């Protein structure tokens, strides 16, 4: 049977079902739901017609109440708006569940970018040996982060999972019950989660999704590409940040780090125990039954924290022996299941996921200074008394060769002790769960060689001495730091002590590059181009010293933070960028939307694996042509200047502070981290975290970080009569094409009619018009560049999904802007009604949830 077009599959399996099940939800026998369900479509229609007519949110809300609910009191009106918010939140959940259920139908699970497609292409071109050779070295690591963009509490995530399954089975009675449960389940978290709470929430995905999807993918590769032979390389693995990421989060303590590592260990043991119990029901043969029972018993002891003799190596060895007996004496019955469990042991060990530690270089500098001051004061022979008088170069040399230990009992500063005990925790986790459990330390905001050496010395002095089993990973973020990154790395590569350390680590160096702060600092085009060029320079310098560089991309959900169709980025890189491994952060909504089900997890992981391998199998040279580099460089510089001028606008910070939802992010209780880095009272741009920064533009439906400057840069070529140069770049550069296509997603999610009223504001009108003009210019010229008649023309199902989601939350956005406007008016009064302001502020905060969840990758 031929496959229908993707848009048709979406309309039949997502849109139609949503309309049916939303109708069921509207008729549930709850008084508040029924009334809300009747009034919300009327409010939605009022919003739609109002914006079409050029009305502002205040007029739209007033029109609705005058026309349909004129007798309501002011407090009753606000109550209804809160009920609208609650209802829309649940509509978003329903749509999420339906889209998740339809995922394997809408997406071709064996189409382009899947492992089956990759294998068949390689076989057809006579490149299977080359594919096997590459898979023996290539790795994909997704790193789950604790960044707060997941607005669903655990109970709601559970309902989504159950609802998705019920929808797949068309179980109407179960669906009805779950919709009723959804109607009664609160969405709001009254207290901020702890870092441990965040870790537990994400471990749910490891336990219920990744354990199975990783295993399925690895089994497929082994059976279908390697003909059942063992592969030394695990190919896919998981990194984990909750409980280890201390950057800007004072609540992550050494105790939390150890507790999270313990929870990861306990969870993988429970998963193994479940699998062994299933095996025990099947392996009821002489010579193996008792041995399987013994493994089960030892795993159960571990679950109960009782003394067990079972080690990882022992577990693997015993399973291999059982497998051989099955092959030799029992006609290989159930041997596939044993192999599958062996593969999971290979993938997850006794640690499940590798816990990364991360801290800011500025904090490290303060901690390091405190530590050595204490050592000097107490007469340490390991650090000279004149250390602070040495030049930076001399300090680097000294720290690279430092030996000895630091006595932590002599240090009094609490923050310094926390940081140093985290290093000790790193060592103890390795001793308990194996080195892979925690063997990487990321230095965010890394600027100099000294920043790396300060950590290098601390690791050795505090816990590791001469056997440093930890990879130090500098994270380069700002445009300036990206430009200087290769110089920092060359200093490290030519440092004898550091070179010796790298040799012991297999001559591999992890370098992290931050899209989020790069975009915040330099705008969309420049950030992406700066990272691309930095990767080229870092590849060249690493190859010069025979080092394999591993790029770890700090990506967020939306295109503005390196998100969007990320696999397209990896498929667009040429031979000038090292591609032995693909590593990227996955966070918040992106975890649940791209990897939240077995189907979506498997599909998106396969896309990542294929995108990384595609370049090596393809005969196409993807390196950028010299004439294209000139155009790309010029576009990046032009857009950068436009963005910097915009960022330096006198109203930039003030606009975010007074006209957006920025300050309300801290009130949502979705993450354990503070919403900004510094302690300054006012809003300081440098202290702004990328998530609330990008998210606030998304809530305004202006999505500035995903497009600002692109239009200005393209217009330069149009005005100069050289637009064909930009068009040629789009046609011939996969990298630039991916950038533009992802920017189109940001533009598609923009809706300037929502905030059009701001154009008349005496203080912010001119600033709003700057943004709107750039939006109009960018949209017009991107369509001209691509030859499309509408945005996202080549992704009709993605565009349709965005359209439905934006339609669902249109009333929510209207309520949010209405509430913000009321707050602004109330703040101007001589005598402020603080109680009413608080009510409207709550309305704004509550409206954040549905908007973020509906966008799926807006922060």
mmCIF file with all atom_site columns, C-alpha atoms in Angstrom, residues 543-663:
data_model
loop_
_atom_site.group_PDB
_atom_site.id
_atom_site.type_symbol
_atom_site.label_atom_id
_atom_site.label_alt_id
_atom_site.label_comp_id
_atom_site.label_asym_id
_atom_site.label_entity_id
_atom_site.label_seq_id
_atom_site.pdbx_PDB_ins_code
_atom_site.Cartn_x
_atom_site.Cartn_y
_atom_site.Cartn_z
_atom_site.occupancy
_atom_site.B_iso_or_equiv
_atom_site.pdbx_formal_charge
_atom_site.auth_seq_id
_atom_site.auth_comp_id
_atom_site.auth_asym_id
_atom_site.auth_atom_id
_atom_site.pdbx_PDB_model_num
ATOM 1   C CA . UNK A 1 543 ? 44.656 17.415 14.090 1.00 0.00 ? 543 UNK A CA 1
ATOM 2   C CA . UNK A 1 544 ? 47.979 19.263 14.039 1.00 0.00 ? 544 UNK A CA 1
ATOM 3   C CA . UNK A 1 545 ? 48.779 17.763 17.467 1.00 0.00 ? 545 UNK A CA 1
ATOM 4   C CA . UNK A 1 546 ? 47.194 14.341 16.740 1.00 0.00 ? 546 UNK A CA 1
ATOM 5   C CA . UNK A 1 547 ? 44.299 14.982 19.090 1.00 0.00 ? 547 UNK A CA 1
ATOM 6   C CA . UNK A 1 548 ? 40.771 13.848 18.254 1.00 0.00 ? 548 UNK A CA 1
ATOM 7   C CA . UNK A 1 549 ? 38.528 16.719 19.240 1.00 0.00 ? 549 UNK A CA 1
ATOM 8   C CA . UNK A 1 550 ? 35.003 15.863 20.391 1.00 0.00 ? 550 UNK A CA 1
ATOM 9   C CA . UNK A 1 551 ? 32.548 18.721 19.996 1.00 0.00 ? 551 UNK A CA 1
ATOM 10  C CA . UNK A 1 552 ? 29.842 18.876 22.627 1.00 0.00 ? 552 UNK A CA 1
ATOM 11  C CA . UNK A 1 553 ? 27.111 21.301 21.566 1.00 0.00 ? 553 UNK A CA 1
ATOM 12  C CA . UNK A 1 554 ? 25.174 23.150 24.242 1.00 0.00 ? 554 UNK A CA 1
ATOM 13  C CA . UNK A 1 555 ? 21.874 23.308 22.384 1.00 0.00 ? 555 UNK A CA 1
ATOM 14  C CA . UNK A 1 556 ? 18.482 24.419 23.653 1.00 0.00 ? 556 UNK A CA 1
ATOM 15  C CA . UNK A 1 557 ? 15.065 23.685 22.195 1.00 0.00 ? 557 UNK A CA 1
ATOM 16  C CA . UNK A 1 558 ? 14.384 26.528 19.739 1.00 0.00 ? 558 UNK A CA 1
ATOM 17  C CA . UNK A 1 559 ? 16.484 27.560 16.706 1.00 0.00 ? 559 UNK A CA 1
ATOM 18  C CA . UNK A 1 560 ? 17.602 30.633 18.680 1.00 0.00 ? 560 UNK A CA 1
ATOM 19  C CA . UNK A 1 561 ? 19.437 28.318 21.074 1.00 0.00 ? 561 UNK A CA 1
ATOM 20  C CA . UNK A 1 562 ? 20.848 25.879 18.525 1.00 0.00 ? 562 UNK A CA 1
ATOM 21  C CA . UNK A 1 563 ? 17.710 23.741 18.378 1.00 0.00 ? 563 UNK A CA 1
ATOM 22  C CA . UNK A 1 564 ? 15.160 23.158 15.658 1.00 0.00 ? 564 UNK A CA 1
ATOM 23  C CA . UNK A 1 565 ? 16.048 20.331 13.261 1.00 0.00 ? 565 UNK A CA 1
ATOM 24  C CA . UNK A 1 566 ? 19.400 19.594 14.902 1.00 0.00 ? 566 UNK A CA 1
ATOM 25  C CA . UNK A 1 567 ? 20.180 16.490 12.834 1.00 0.00 ? 567 UNK A CA 1
ATOM 26  C CA . UNK A 1 568 ? 20.258 18.730 9.746  1.00 0.00 ? 568 UNK A CA 1
ATOM 27  C CA . UNK A 1 569 ? 23.151 20.664 11.309 1.00 0.00 ? 569 UNK A CA 1
ATOM 28  C CA . UNK A 1 570 ? 25.232 17.534 11.712 1.00 0.00 ? 570 UNK A CA 1
ATOM 29  C CA . UNK A 1 571 ? 24.398 16.332 8.203  1.00 0.00 ? 571 UNK A CA 1
ATOM 30  C CA . UNK A 1 572 ? 25.581 19.682 6.783  1.00 0.00 ? 572 UNK A CA 1
ATOM 31  C CA . UNK A 1 573 ? 29.134 19.649 8.187  1.00 0.00 ? 573 UNK A CA 1
ATOM 32  C CA . UNK A 1 574 ? 32.020 19.080 5.786  1.00 0.00 ? 574 UNK A CA 1
ATOM 33  C CA . UNK A 1 575 ? 35.431 17.405 6.248  1.00 0.00 ? 575 UNK A CA 1
ATOM 34  C CA . UNK A 1 576 ? 36.916 20.514 7.873  1.00 0.00 ? 576 UNK A CA 1
ATOM 35  C CA . UNK A 1 577 ? 34.985 19.776 11.074 1.00 0.00 ? 577 UNK A CA 1
ATOM 36  C CA . UNK A 1 578 ? 35.766 16.676 13.180 1.00 0.00 ? 578 UNK A CA 1
ATOM 37  C CA . UNK A 1 579 ? 32.733 14.406 13.350 1.00 0.00 ? 579 UNK A CA 1
ATOM 38  C CA . UNK A 1 580 ? 33.790 11.215 15.152 1.00 0.00 ? 580 UNK A CA 1
ATOM 39  C CA . UNK A 1 581 ? 31.190 11.973 17.816 1.00 0.00 ? 581 UNK A CA 1
ATOM 40  C CA . UNK A 1 582 ? 27.929 13.901 18.000 1.00 0.00 ? 582 UNK A CA 1
ATOM 41  C CA . UNK A 1 583 ? 27.255 15.251 21.482 1.00 0.00 ? 583 UNK A CA 1
ATOM 42  C CA . UNK A 1 584 ? 24.489 17.672 22.392 1.00 0.00 ? 584 UNK A CA 1
ATOM 43  C CA . UNK A 1 585 ? 22.397 18.775 25.316 1.00 0.00 ? 585 UNK A CA 1
ATOM 44  C CA . UNK A 1 586 ? 18.714 17.858 25.384 1.00 0.00 ? 586 UNK A CA 1
ATOM 45  C CA . UNK A 1 587 ? 16.531 19.668 27.879 1.00 0.00 ? 587 UNK A CA 1
ATOM 46  C CA . UNK A 1 588 ? 13.077 20.427 29.176 1.00 0.00 ? 588 UNK A CA 1
ATOM 47  C CA . UNK A 1 589 ? 10.384 20.228 26.545 1.00 0.00 ? 589 UNK A CA 1
ATOM 48  C CA . UNK A 1 590 ? 12.834 18.862 23.970 1.00 0.00 ? 590 UNK A CA 1
ATOM 49  C CA . UNK A 1 591 ? 13.234 15.708 26.077 1.00 0.00 ? 591 UNK A CA 1
ATOM 50  C CA . UNK A 1 592 ? 9.488  15.101 26.247 1.00 0.00 ? 592 UNK A CA 1
ATOM 51  C CA . UNK A 1 593 ? 8.682  16.252 22.690 1.00 0.00 ? 593 UNK A CA 1
ATOM 52  C CA . UNK A 1 594 ? 11.577 14.622 20.794 1.00 0.00 ? 594 UNK A CA 1
ATOM 53  C CA . UNK A 1 595 ? 12.417 11.699 23.080 1.00 0.00 ? 595 UNK A CA 1
ATOM 54  C CA . UNK A 1 596 ? 9.363  11.291 25.323 1.00 0.00 ? 596 UNK A CA 1
ATOM 55  C CA . UNK A 1 597 ? 8.038  8.076  23.768 1.00 0.00 ? 597 UNK A CA 1
ATOM 56  C CA . UNK A 1 598 ? 9.714  4.926  22.508 1.00 0.00 ? 598 UNK A CA 1
ATOM 57  C CA . UNK A 1 599 ? 8.801  5.796  18.921 1.00 0.00 ? 599 UNK A CA 1
ATOM 58  C CA . UNK A 1 600 ? 9.974  9.426  18.972 1.00 0.00 ? 600 UNK A CA 1
ATOM 59  C CA . UNK A 1 601 ? 13.097 8.520  20.947 1.00 0.00 ? 601 UNK A CA 1
ATOM 60  C CA . UNK A 1 602 ? 14.102 5.789  18.520 1.00 0.00 ? 602 UNK A CA 1
ATOM 61  C CA . UNK A 1 603 ? 13.308 7.891  15.438 1.00 0.00 ? 603 UNK A CA 1
ATOM 62  C CA . UNK A 1 604 ? 15.194 10.997 16.590 1.00 0.00 ? 604 UNK A CA 1
ATOM 63  C CA . UNK A 1 605 ? 18.189 9.014  17.848 1.00 0.00 ? 605 UNK A CA 1
ATOM 64  C CA . UNK A 1 606 ? 18.397 7.235  14.500 1.00 0.00 ? 606 UNK A CA 1
ATOM 65  C CA . UNK A 1 607 ? 18.239 10.602 12.722 1.00 0.00 ? 607 UNK A CA 1
ATOM 66  C CA . UNK A 1 608 ? 21.178 11.824 14.834 1.00 0.00 ? 608 UNK A CA 1
ATOM 67  C CA . UNK A 1 609 ? 23.217 8.676  14.187 1.00 0.00 ? 609 UNK A CA 1
ATOM 68  C CA . UNK A 1 610 ? 22.526 8.823  10.451 1.00 0.00 ? 610 UNK A CA 1
ATOM 69  C CA . UNK A 1 611 ? 23.252 12.540 10.180 1.00 0.00 ? 611 UNK A CA 1
ATOM 70  C CA . UNK A 1 612 ? 26.652 12.072 11.787 1.00 0.00 ? 612 UNK A CA 1
ATOM 71  C CA . UNK A 1 613 ? 27.560 9.133  9.564  1.00 0.00 ? 613 UNK A CA 1
ATOM 72  C CA . UNK A 1 614 ? 26.062 10.465 6.333  1.00 0.00 ? 614 UNK A CA 1
ATOM 73  C CA . UNK A 1 615 ? 29.005 12.778 5.649  1.00 0.00 ? 615 UNK A CA 1
ATOM 74  C CA . UNK A 1 616 ? 31.537 9.979  5.861  1.00 0.00 ? 616 UNK A CA 1
ATOM 75  C CA . UNK A 1 617 ? 29.629 7.681  3.517  1.00 0.00 ? 617 UNK A CA 1
ATOM 76  C CA . UNK A 1 618 ? 28.723 10.385 1.025  1.00 0.00 ? 618 UNK A CA 1
ATOM 77  C CA . UNK A 1 619 ? 31.035 11.194 -1.861 1.00 0.00 ? 619 UNK A CA 1
ATOM 78  C CA . UNK A 1 620 ? 29.739 14.764 -1.822 1.00 0.00 ? 620 UNK A CA 1
ATOM 79  C CA . UNK A 1 621 ? 32.252 17.299 -0.517 1.00 0.00 ? 621 UNK A CA 1
ATOM 80  C CA . UNK A 1 622 ? 30.242 19.488 1.844  1.00 0.00 ? 622 UNK A CA 1
ATOM 81  C CA . UNK A 1 623 ? 33.020 21.970 2.572  1.00 0.00 ? 623 UNK A CA 1
ATOM 82  C CA . UNK A 1 624 ? 31.907 25.527 1.917  1.00 0.00 ? 624 UNK A CA 1
ATOM 83  C CA . UNK A 1 625 ? 33.064 27.063 -1.379 1.00 0.00 ? 625 UNK A CA 1
ATOM 84  C CA . UNK A 1 626 ? 35.468 30.024 -1.008 1.00 0.00 ? 626 UNK A CA 1
ATOM 85  C CA . UNK A 1 627 ? 33.005 32.456 -2.621 1.00 0.00 ? 627 UNK A CA 1
ATOM 86  C CA . UNK A 1 628 ? 30.251 31.196 -0.297 1.00 0.00 ? 628 UNK A CA 1
ATOM 87  C CA . UNK A 1 629 ? 32.464 31.725 2.758  1.00 0.00 ? 629 UNK A CA 1
ATOM 88  C CA . UNK A 1 630 ? 32.865 35.378 1.783  1.00 0.00 ? 630 UNK A CA 1
ATOM 89  C CA . UNK A 1 631 ? 29.080 35.813 1.529  1.00 0.00 ? 631 UNK A CA 1
ATOM 90  C CA . UNK A 1 632 ? 28.410 33.877 4.739  1.00 0.00 ? 632 UNK A CA 1
ATOM 91  C CA . UNK A 1 633 ? 31.035 35.875 6.604  1.00 0.00 ? 633 UNK A CA 1
ATOM 92  C CA . UNK A 1 634 ? 29.594 39.138 5.350  1.00 0.00 ? 634 UNK A CA 1
ATOM 93  C CA . UNK A 1 635 ? 26.009 38.144 6.214  1.00 0.00 ? 635 UNK A CA 1
ATOM 94  C CA . UNK A 1 636 ? 27.115 37.165 9.726  1.00 0.00 ? 636 UNK A CA 1
ATOM 95  C CA . UNK A 1 637 ? 28.938 40.490 10.260 1.00 0.00 ? 637 UNK A CA 1
ATOM 96  C CA . UNK A 1 638 ? 26.012 42.533 8.929  1.00 0.00 ? 638 UNK A CA 1
ATOM 97  C CA . UNK A 1 639 ? 23.491 40.674 11.085 1.00 0.00 ? 639 UNK A CA 1
ATOM 98  C CA . UNK A 1 640 ? 25.817 40.921 14.099 1.00 0.00 ? 640 UNK A CA 1
ATOM 99  C CA . UNK A 1 641 ? 26.043 44.692 13.773 1.00 0.00 ? 641 UNK A CA 1
ATOM 100 C CA . UNK A 1 642 ? 22.254 44.941 13.424 1.00 0.00 ? 642 UNK A CA 1
ATOM 101 C CA . UNK A 1 643 ? 21.780 42.769 16.533 1.00 0.00 ? 643 UNK A CA 1
ATOM 102 C CA . UNK A 1 644 ? 24.391 44.642 18.588 1.00 0.00 ? 644 UNK A CA 1
ATOM 103 C CA . UNK A 1 645 ? 22.801 47.983 17.676 1.00 0.00 ? 645 UNK A CA 1
ATOM 104 C CA . UNK A 1 646 ? 19.429 46.556 18.685 1.00 0.00 ? 646 UNK A CA 1
ATOM 105 C CA . UNK A 1 647 ? 20.847 45.176 21.948 1.00 0.00 ? 647 UNK A CA 1
ATOM 106 C CA . UNK A 1 648 ? 22.390 48.589 22.699 1.00 0.00 ? 648 UNK A CA 1
ATOM 107 C CA . UNK A 1 649 ? 19.090 50.378 22.129 1.00 0.00 ? 649 UNK A CA 1
ATOM 108 C CA . UNK A 1 650 ? 18.309 52.439 25.248 1.00 0.00 ? 650 UNK A CA 1
ATOM 109 C CA . UNK A 1 651 ? 14.955 50.657 25.647 1.00 0.00 ? 651 UNK A CA 1
ATOM 110 C CA . UNK A 1 652 ? 16.208 47.084 25.173 1.00 0.00 ? 652 UNK A CA 1
ATOM 111 C CA . UNK A 1 653 ? 16.507 46.035 28.840 1.00 0.00 ? 653 UNK A CA 1
ATOM 112 C CA . UNK A 1 654 ? 13.614 48.213 29.936 1.00 0.00 ? 654 UNK A CA 1
ATOM 113 C CA . UNK A 1 655 ? 11.322 46.679 27.289 1.00 0.00 ? 655 UNK A CA 1
ATOM 114 C CA . UNK A 1 656 ? 12.118 43.153 28.472 1.00 0.00 ? 656 UNK A CA 1
ATOM 115 C CA . UNK A 1 657 ? 11.638 44.176 32.082 1.00 0.00 ? 657 UNK A CA 1
ATOM 116 C CA . UNK A 1 658 ? 8.336  46.030 31.675 1.00 0.00 ? 658 UNK A CA 1
ATOM 117 C CA . UNK A 1 659 ? 6.649  44.694 28.532 1.00 0.00 ? 659 UNK A CA 1
ATOM 118 C CA . UNK A 1 660 ? 7.559  40.991 28.574 1.00 0.00 ? 660 UNK A CA 1
ATOM 119 C CA . UNK A 1 661 ? 7.113  38.048 30.944 1.00 0.00 ? 661 UNK A CA 1
ATOM 120 C CA . UNK A 1 662 ? 10.821 37.921 31.858 1.00 0.00 ? 662 UNK A CA 1
ATOM 121 C CA . UNK A 1 663 ? 10.454 38.603 35.561 1.00 0.00 ? 663 UNK A CA 1
#
